[in-house]
Short mmCIF file of C-alpha atoms in Angstrom, two decimals:
data_model
loop_
_atom_site.label_atom_id
_atom_site.label_comp_id
_atom_site.label_asym_id
_atom_site.label_seq_id
_atom_site.Cartn_x
_atom_site.Cartn_y
_atom_site.Cartn_z
CA ILE A 1 59.02 19.98 -73.08
CA GLY A 2 60.87 23.12 -74.32
CA ILE A 3 64.16 24.77 -73.33
CA VAL A 4 64.68 28.56 -73.66
CA THR A 5 68.23 29.55 -74.62
CA PRO A 6 69.43 33.01 -73.69
CA GLN A 7 71.46 33.43 -76.85
CA SER A 8 68.58 33.35 -79.22
CA ARG A 9 65.87 34.30 -76.73
CA THR A 10 63.67 32.11 -78.83
CA THR A 11 61.78 29.12 -77.65
CA THR A 12 62.87 25.86 -79.17
CA THR A 13 61.64 22.45 -78.38
CA GLN A 14 64.25 19.72 -78.04
CA PRO A 15 63.65 16.17 -77.01
CA ILE A 16 65.08 15.05 -73.69
CA HIS A 17 67.46 12.24 -73.92
CA SER A 18 66.24 8.93 -72.49
CA ASN A 19 68.92 8.88 -69.80
CA ASN A 20 67.72 12.21 -68.38
CA THR A 21 64.13 11.00 -68.28
CA SER A 22 65.13 7.88 -66.42
CA HIS A 23 67.14 9.89 -63.92
CA SER A 24 64.20 12.24 -63.23
CA MET A 25 61.81 9.34 -62.63
CA LYS A 26 64.20 7.77 -60.17
CA SER A 27 64.50 11.07 -58.27
CA ILE A 28 60.74 11.45 -58.04
CA THR A 29 60.37 7.86 -56.85
CA MET A 30 62.99 8.37 -54.15
CA LEU A 31 61.24 11.53 -52.94
CA TRP A 32 57.95 9.65 -52.59
CA LEU A 33 59.61 6.82 -50.73
CA GLN A 34 61.25 9.27 -48.30
CA PHE A 35 57.90 10.95 -47.77
CA LEU A 36 56.15 7.66 -47.04
CA VAL A 37 58.90 6.61 -44.62
CA LEU A 38 58.78 9.90 -42.68
CA LEU A 39 54.98 10.22 -42.65
CA PRO A 40 54.33 8.03 -39.54
CA PHE A 41 56.76 10.16 -37.51
CA ALA A 42 55.16 13.46 -38.53
CA ALA A 43 52.52 13.21 -35.76
CA ALA A 44 55.25 13.60 -33.17
CA PHE A 45 55.97 17.11 -34.42
CA LEU A 46 52.36 18.31 -34.48
CA PRO A 47 51.04 20.80 -31.86
CA ALA A 48 49.70 19.39 -28.64
CA ALA A 49 46.03 20.18 -29.44
CA SER A 50 46.24 18.49 -32.81
CA ASN A 51 48.13 15.56 -31.30
CA ASN A 52 45.39 15.00 -28.73
CA ALA A 53 42.71 15.31 -31.39
CA ILE A 54 44.32 12.67 -33.56
CA LEU A 55 45.49 10.18 -30.95
CA SER A 56 42.72 10.49 -28.39
CA ARG A 57 40.50 7.40 -27.64
CA PRO A 58 37.26 7.01 -25.72
CA PRO A 59 37.95 6.66 -21.99
CA LEU A 60 38.06 2.99 -20.85
CA SER A 61 37.84 3.51 -17.11
CA ASN A 62 34.04 3.40 -16.96
CA THR A 63 33.90 0.44 -19.30
CA VAL A 64 36.52 -1.48 -17.35
CA THR A 65 34.84 -0.66 -14.06
CA ALA A 66 31.46 -1.77 -15.34
CA THR A 67 32.91 -4.97 -16.78
CA THR A 68 34.78 -5.76 -13.58
CA SER A 69 31.70 -5.05 -11.52
CA SER A 70 29.49 -7.27 -13.65
CA SER A 71 32.11 -10.05 -13.60
CA SER A 72 32.47 -9.93 -9.84
CA THR A 73 28.69 -9.87 -9.46
CA SER A 74 28.28 -12.93 -11.67
CA LEU A 75 31.07 -14.77 -9.86
CA GLN A 76 29.56 -13.86 -6.51
CA SER A 77 26.14 -15.07 -7.58
CA SER A 78 27.67 -18.26 -8.99
CA SER A 79 29.58 -18.96 -5.80
CA THR A 80 26.48 -18.19 -3.77
CA SER A 81 24.40 -20.63 -5.80
CA ASP A 82 27.04 -23.35 -5.40
CA GLU A 83 27.59 -22.71 -1.70
CA PHE A 84 26.97 -25.75 0.50
CA THR A 85 23.95 -25.12 2.72
CA GLY A 86 23.63 -28.44 4.50
CA PHE A 87 21.87 -31.79 4.34
CA GLY A 88 18.26 -30.65 4.18
CA ASN A 89 17.78 -32.29 0.77
CA THR A 90 19.82 -35.40 1.61
CA GLY A 91 18.73 -38.60 3.32
CA PHE A 92 21.15 -41.14 4.79
CA LEU A 93 20.81 -44.90 4.33
CA ILE A 94 22.76 -47.17 6.70
CA LEU A 95 23.23 -50.73 5.46
CA ALA A 96 23.30 -53.13 8.41
CA GLY A 97 21.77 -56.25 6.91
CA GLY A 98 24.96 -58.20 6.16
CA SER A 99 25.87 -61.51 7.74
CA GLY A 100 29.62 -60.90 8.09
CA SER A 101 30.62 -64.44 7.21
CA ARG A 102 34.31 -63.56 6.77
CA MET A 103 34.53 -62.48 10.41
CA LYS A 104 33.88 -66.09 11.54
CA ALA A 105 31.91 -64.62 14.43
CA SER A 106 28.78 -65.79 16.21
CA MET A 107 26.87 -62.71 15.03
CA PRO A 108 26.91 -60.19 12.15
CA LYS A 109 29.96 -57.95 12.25
CA GLN A 110 27.95 -54.75 12.67
CA PHE A 111 26.93 -55.97 16.15
CA LEU A 112 30.42 -56.86 17.34
CA THR A 113 31.76 -54.67 20.14
CA LEU A 114 34.31 -52.08 19.03
CA ARG A 115 35.91 -50.58 22.13
CA SER A 116 32.73 -49.89 24.12
CA CYS A 117 29.74 -50.42 21.83
CA PRO A 118 28.62 -52.25 18.68
CA VAL A 119 30.18 -51.23 15.37
CA LEU A 120 26.80 -50.08 14.07
CA HIS A 121 26.43 -47.48 16.82
CA TYR A 122 29.29 -45.40 15.46
CA SER A 123 27.32 -44.75 12.25
CA LEU A 124 24.08 -44.14 14.14
CA HIS A 125 25.85 -41.73 16.46
CA LEU A 126 27.43 -39.90 13.50
CA PHE A 127 24.22 -39.35 11.53
CA LEU A 128 21.81 -38.83 14.45
CA GLU A 129 23.98 -36.87 16.91
CA LYS A 130 27.30 -35.57 15.59
CA ILE A 131 26.25 -34.25 12.19
CA PRO A 132 23.06 -32.54 13.50
CA ALA A 133 25.14 -30.91 16.24
CA TYR A 134 27.73 -29.77 13.69
CA CYS A 135 24.98 -28.35 11.48
CA ALA A 136 23.41 -26.48 14.39
CA ALA A 137 26.76 -24.94 15.29
CA ASN A 138 27.55 -23.88 11.71
CA GLY A 139 24.17 -22.75 10.42
CA LEU A 140 23.60 -25.75 8.15
CA SER A 141 20.47 -27.80 7.67
CA PRO A 142 20.58 -31.28 9.31
CA PRO A 143 19.95 -34.58 7.47
CA ALA A 144 16.40 -34.94 6.25
CA GLN A 145 15.99 -38.60 7.23
CA VAL A 146 18.01 -41.63 8.32
CA VAL A 147 16.92 -45.13 7.21
CA LEU A 148 18.44 -48.23 8.82
CA VAL A 149 18.40 -51.40 6.71
CA MET A 150 18.35 -54.27 9.21
CA ASP A 151 17.23 -57.88 9.37
CA PRO A 152 13.74 -58.02 10.94
CA LYS A 153 14.90 -60.48 13.61
CA TYR A 154 17.26 -57.83 15.03
CA GLN A 155 14.92 -54.86 14.71
CA PRO A 156 13.20 -55.34 18.10
CA GLU A 157 16.53 -54.71 19.84
CA TYR A 158 16.80 -51.31 18.13
CA GLN A 159 13.15 -50.34 18.19
CA PRO A 160 13.59 -48.20 21.37
CA ILE A 161 16.29 -46.18 19.59
CA VAL A 162 14.09 -45.73 16.51
CA ASP A 163 11.17 -44.60 18.70
CA SER A 164 13.33 -42.13 20.59
CA TYR A 165 14.35 -40.08 17.54
CA GLY A 166 10.88 -38.87 16.67
CA GLY A 167 10.63 -40.11 13.09
CA LYS A 168 14.19 -39.18 12.11
CA LEU A 169 15.17 -42.87 12.09
CA ALA A 170 13.23 -45.70 10.44
CA PHE A 171 13.72 -49.36 9.52
CA ALA A 172 13.86 -50.96 6.08
CA ASN A 173 14.20 -54.67 5.40
CA PRO A 174 17.27 -55.97 3.55
CA GLY A 175 17.22 -57.58 0.13
CA VAL A 176 18.92 -60.72 -1.06
CA GLU A 177 21.90 -58.72 -2.31
CA ARG A 178 23.24 -55.24 -1.60
CA GLN A 179 21.35 -53.83 -4.59
CA GLY A 180 18.07 -55.08 -3.14
CA SER A 181 18.85 -53.59 0.27
CA VAL A 182 19.63 -50.19 -1.26
CA GLU A 183 16.43 -50.30 -3.32
CA ASN A 184 14.32 -51.14 -0.26
CA GLY A 185 15.95 -48.37 1.72
CA LEU A 186 15.52 -45.91 -1.13
CA ASN A 187 11.81 -46.69 -1.42
CA LYS A 188 11.42 -46.19 2.33
CA LEU A 189 13.22 -42.86 2.15
CA VAL A 190 11.00 -41.64 -0.69
CA GLU A 191 7.94 -42.73 1.27
CA LEU A 192 8.94 -40.98 4.49
CA THR A 193 10.02 -37.73 2.81
CA HIS A 194 7.06 -37.70 0.38
CA GLY A 195 9.47 -37.45 -2.53
CA ASN A 196 11.04 -34.22 -1.27
CA CYS A 197 14.48 -35.74 -0.66
CA GLU A 198 16.72 -35.00 -3.65
CA PHE A 199 19.86 -36.98 -2.70
CA ILE A 200 20.55 -40.23 -0.89
CA ALA A 201 23.84 -41.06 0.86
CA VAL A 202 24.38 -44.82 1.18
CA HIS A 203 26.75 -45.85 3.95
CA ASP A 204 28.00 -49.26 5.02
CA SER A 205 27.64 -49.77 8.79
CA ALA A 206 30.89 -51.79 8.68
CA ARG A 207 32.76 -48.48 8.14
CA PRO A 208 32.60 -46.91 11.62
CA LEU A 209 35.52 -44.50 11.14
CA VAL A 210 34.22 -42.10 8.48
CA THR A 211 34.59 -38.46 9.53
CA ILE A 212 32.40 -35.37 9.30
CA PRO A 213 34.78 -33.60 6.84
CA GLU A 214 34.52 -36.59 4.50
CA ILE A 215 30.72 -36.47 4.72
CA LEU A 216 30.70 -32.73 3.99
CA ASP A 217 32.99 -33.13 0.97
CA VAL A 218 31.19 -36.03 -0.71
CA VAL A 219 27.68 -34.60 -0.19
CA SER A 220 28.81 -31.19 -1.46
CA ASP A 221 30.37 -32.77 -4.57
CA ALA A 222 27.23 -34.80 -5.24
CA GLN A 223 25.04 -31.71 -4.98
CA SER A 224 27.28 -30.02 -7.56
CA VAL A 225 27.75 -32.92 -10.01
CA GLY A 226 24.82 -35.27 -9.35
CA ALA A 227 26.76 -38.21 -7.88
CA ALA A 228 29.92 -38.61 -5.81
CA VAL A 229 31.80 -41.33 -3.98
CA LEU A 230 34.56 -41.28 -1.39
CA GLY A 231 37.79 -42.94 -2.44
CA VAL A 232 41.55 -43.07 -2.03
CA PRO A 233 44.33 -43.89 -4.51
CA CYS A 234 45.16 -47.57 -4.50
CA LYS A 235 48.45 -48.26 -2.70
CA ALA A 236 48.77 -51.99 -3.28
CA THR A 237 50.13 -53.62 -6.43
CA ILE A 238 47.22 -55.28 -8.24
CA LYS A 239 47.68 -58.48 -10.22
CA GLU A 240 45.12 -60.01 -12.58
CA SER A 241 44.58 -63.74 -12.68
CA ALA A 242 41.93 -65.80 -14.44
CA ASP A 243 42.31 -68.96 -12.35
CA GLY A 244 43.74 -67.64 -9.09
CA ILE A 245 46.96 -69.54 -9.68
CA THR A 246 48.82 -67.87 -12.54
CA ILE A 247 49.32 -64.14 -12.94
CA GLN A 248 48.16 -62.76 -16.26
CA ARG A 249 49.29 -59.16 -15.89
CA THR A 250 50.00 -56.35 -13.47
CA ILE A 251 47.42 -53.57 -13.60
CA PRO A 252 48.94 -50.05 -13.42
CA ARG A 253 47.78 -48.58 -10.14
CA ASP A 254 48.22 -44.91 -11.05
CA ARG A 255 44.63 -44.93 -12.34
CA LEU A 256 43.13 -47.21 -9.68
CA TRP A 257 41.10 -45.92 -6.73
CA GLU A 258 39.67 -47.80 -3.77
CA VAL A 259 36.13 -46.54 -3.21
CA HIS A 260 34.53 -46.15 0.22
CA THR A 261 31.16 -45.04 1.53
CA PRO A 262 29.08 -42.91 1.74
CA GLN A 263 28.18 -42.94 -1.93
CA VAL A 264 25.86 -40.04 -2.68
CA VAL A 265 23.55 -39.93 -5.72
CA LYS A 266 20.39 -38.20 -6.88
CA VAL A 267 17.27 -40.10 -5.88
CA GLU A 268 15.71 -39.61 -9.31
CA ALA A 269 18.83 -40.93 -11.08
CA LEU A 270 19.06 -43.96 -8.78
CA LEU A 271 15.43 -44.85 -9.43
CA ARG A 272 16.07 -44.67 -13.19
CA GLY A 273 19.21 -46.75 -12.70
CA PHE A 274 17.39 -49.50 -10.83
CA HIS A 275 14.86 -49.69 -13.66
CA LYS A 276 17.63 -49.96 -16.26
CA VAL A 277 19.47 -52.64 -14.27
CA GLU A 278 16.28 -54.68 -13.94
CA MET A 279 15.28 -54.34 -17.59
CA GLU A 280 18.72 -55.20 -18.96
CA GLY A 281 19.82 -57.69 -16.31
CA LEU A 282 22.99 -55.76 -15.48
CA GLU A 283 25.34 -56.67 -12.63
CA VAL A 284 26.45 -53.78 -10.44
CA THR A 285 28.78 -53.94 -7.47
CA ASP A 286 28.01 -50.64 -5.77
CA ASP A 287 25.62 -47.71 -5.91
CA VAL A 288 27.55 -45.40 -8.24
CA SER A 289 27.95 -48.29 -10.71
CA ILE A 290 24.23 -47.83 -11.38
CA ILE A 291 24.86 -44.19 -12.27
CA GLU A 292 27.80 -45.24 -14.45
CA ALA A 293 25.44 -47.60 -16.30
CA LEU A 294 23.27 -44.58 -17.12
CA GLY A 295 26.29 -42.85 -18.66
CA GLU A 296 26.16 -39.99 -16.16
CA PRO A 297 29.21 -38.50 -14.38
CA VAL A 298 30.32 -39.49 -10.88
CA LYS A 299 32.68 -37.24 -8.90
CA LEU A 300 35.55 -39.00 -7.12
CA THR A 301 35.91 -37.30 -3.73
CA ARG A 302 39.25 -37.76 -1.99
CA GLY A 303 38.69 -39.50 1.36
CA GLU A 304 40.90 -40.88 4.12
CA TYR A 305 42.67 -44.21 4.39
CA THR A 306 41.37 -44.58 7.94
CA ASN A 307 37.82 -45.09 6.60
CA LEU A 308 38.41 -48.82 6.57
CA LYS A 309 35.78 -51.54 6.35
CA ILE A 310 35.52 -54.08 9.17
CA THR A 311 35.88 -57.35 7.27
CA THR A 312 38.33 -59.57 9.17
CA PRO A 313 39.27 -59.90 12.87
CA GLU A 314 42.47 -57.95 12.23
CA ASP A 315 40.41 -54.95 11.11
CA MET A 316 38.93 -54.71 14.60
CA ASP A 317 42.41 -54.27 16.07
CA VAL A 318 43.27 -51.55 13.55
CA ALA A 319 39.97 -49.73 14.12
CA THR A 320 40.48 -49.84 17.88
CA ALA A 321 43.93 -48.30 17.50
CA ILE A 322 42.60 -45.52 15.22
CA LEU A 323 39.82 -44.65 17.66
CA ALA A 324 42.26 -44.59 20.57
CA ASP A 325 44.60 -42.32 18.60
CA ARG A 326 41.79 -39.94 17.71
CA GLY A 327 40.62 -39.69 21.28
CA GLU A 328 37.01 -40.20 20.20
CA GLU A 329 34.32 -38.79 22.44
CA GLU A 330 31.76 -40.99 24.12
CA ILE A 331 29.06 -42.57 21.98
CA ARG A 332 25.62 -41.40 23.08
CA LEU A 333 22.36 -42.62 21.58
CA VAL A 334 18.90 -41.77 22.87
CA GLY A 335 16.97 -44.89 23.87
CA SER A 336 19.94 -47.27 24.02
CA GLY A 337 21.08 -49.31 26.96
CA SER A 338 19.41 -51.74 29.33
CA ALA A 339 17.11 -49.09 30.79
CA SER A 340 15.62 -48.29 27.41
CA ARG A 341 15.14 -51.95 26.56
CA SER A 342 13.19 -52.42 29.78
CA GLY A 343 10.62 -49.86 28.62
CA GLY A 344 11.86 -46.66 30.26
CA THR A 345 12.53 -44.72 27.05
CA GLY A 346 10.89 -41.54 25.87
CA GLY A 347 9.49 -42.17 22.28
CA SER A 348 6.46 -44.27 23.09
CA GLY A 349 6.66 -44.51 26.86
CA GLY A 350 7.04 -40.82 27.26
CA GLU A 351 8.55 -39.44 30.39
CA LYS A 352 11.84 -41.25 30.97
CA GLU A 353 14.31 -40.44 28.24
CA ALA A 354 17.40 -42.57 28.72
CA VAL A 355 20.57 -41.08 27.23
CA MET A 356 23.07 -43.81 27.98
CA ASP A 357 26.79 -43.13 28.26
CA LEU A 358 28.46 -45.83 26.18
CA SER A 359 32.09 -44.96 26.73
CA SER A 360 34.43 -47.42 28.36
CA SER A 361 35.40 -44.93 31.06
CA SER A 362 31.82 -44.41 32.14
CA THR A 363 31.26 -48.14 32.30
CA ARG A 364 34.22 -48.53 34.62
CA SER A 365 32.94 -45.75 36.85
CA GLY A 366 29.72 -47.61 37.48
CA ARG A 367 27.27 -45.63 35.33
CA ALA A 368 24.97 -47.47 33.00
CA GLY A 369 26.63 -48.41 29.73
CA LEU A 370 25.47 -50.22 26.61
CA SER A 371 26.03 -53.93 26.90
CA ASN A 372 26.06 -55.81 23.63
CA PRO A 373 22.48 -57.11 23.25
CA PHE A 374 23.77 -60.23 21.51
CA ALA A 375 26.38 -61.19 24.10
CA THR A 376 24.00 -63.44 26.01
CA ARG A 377 23.15 -65.28 22.82
CA THR A 378 26.66 -66.58 22.28
CA PRO A 379 26.46 -70.34 21.61
CA ALA A 380 27.66 -72.42 24.53
CA LYS A 381 30.21 -74.27 22.38
CA TYR A 382 32.24 -71.04 22.04
CA VAL A 383 32.41 -70.27 25.75
CA SER A 384 35.23 -72.64 26.62
CA GLU A 385 37.08 -72.47 23.31
CA ASN A 386 40.32 -70.64 22.70
CA THR A 387 39.67 -67.41 20.86
CA VAL A 388 41.77 -64.95 18.93
CA ASN A 389 39.81 -61.89 19.97
CA THR A 390 36.95 -61.87 22.43
CA MET A 391 35.67 -58.45 21.24
CA GLY A 392 33.76 -57.84 24.46
CA GLY A 393 30.80 -60.16 24.78
CA ALA A 394 31.05 -61.48 21.22
CA ARG A 395 33.44 -64.36 20.65
CA LEU A 396 35.04 -65.48 17.44
CA ALA A 397 34.99 -69.13 16.48
CA ASP A 398 38.66 -70.15 16.39
CA GLU A 399 39.04 -72.54 13.48
CA TYR A 400 42.84 -72.52 13.59
CA PRO A 401 45.04 -74.92 15.58
CA THR A 402 45.27 -74.00 19.24
CA GLU A 403 49.05 -73.53 19.06
CA ARG A 404 48.72 -70.80 16.42
CA VAL A 405 48.72 -67.34 17.98
CA TYR A 406 48.63 -64.04 16.15
CA PRO A 407 51.60 -61.83 16.97
CA GLY A 408 50.94 -58.58 18.76
CA LYS A 409 50.36 -55.64 16.44
CA PRO A 410 52.06 -52.29 17.09
CA THR A 411 49.85 -49.26 17.54
CA PRO A 412 51.09 -46.33 15.44
CA SER A 413 51.02 -42.93 17.06
CA LYS A 414 49.56 -41.31 13.94
CA TRP A 415 47.71 -42.80 10.98
CA TYR A 416 49.06 -41.12 7.89
CA GLU A 417 48.82 -42.30 4.32
#
């Protein structure tokens, strides 16, 4: 680097001192730093055309619209595929083969009179009359088939009803245990539907208070998941005891559910489950336990506490109060009643179709009502005995001292949880 001095007007080269060089480098560095700091803000001072050219992006409106449209279409198709269409692929199995030993009655509990007709008739009326009528009114397919598991010695009493429903109702014989009864009923269902029934809903006839909304929910859940069962959170405190005398522990109830029926499962899965249970000698307590043994999921469908099981005489009083509070309509079954049992029913006899009014009001007004077919078979030793609850024509054997009387039970106005 050279410096020209005006005095000599000659060019001389002198070295720059180190401090000047350092100062120049610092100045240059600061200028670059200022330039880099101000560079991002320079776009704000550019002309509008240049600004648009630099900052413009492809329009997103069409892309967003297309994405939204495709998403809504996929959601709509998904909801359409999962939409409940009815019971056309579902058969119902009513278990009525139990003995009802805990009722201490002269007949199985499903034949005891609840208000105006046997307990069993509430389930028959639900699956053969109420649900088909609901389906017709709401554009849904009705149940494919109803199978009634019943002891052969009682089947003749219900044969007129079976004949009157044109193949929609059929008998199956019970097994030694519940599992055997379900398996017999399942085989009958597969036979009658030629293997076209995809789901089976197993219902205990001792639960006469199940509602149509519960049926819709549990069948819909089963069709979505593969298996579902009605249940309610357990309200009671549960204690565990090995000997029935000393308490071992208290089981937390926040994870405990009381399961009801119907229990709805895939026919194919239940057949596989029965084979596994037989091969491995497993013990199962209900139908969905078989599905659990296969390691497959079971949906827990929230039910109602009013779907109680008739097990003891006190349950009859509670069920009567619930029915009275609901204001249940009359129970009507084709082929029931004394007229149908005398041979005047449509199915096989043809012309006279007897639709009997089974409500208590109609019986009082003089029209034909369903009398309990087992009332006349009550053993003579019970006729003159003191009873706790006569339950219409069926009497309970009173094994308690005659001075013991159950106190009257209040009837709640509403049955909430």
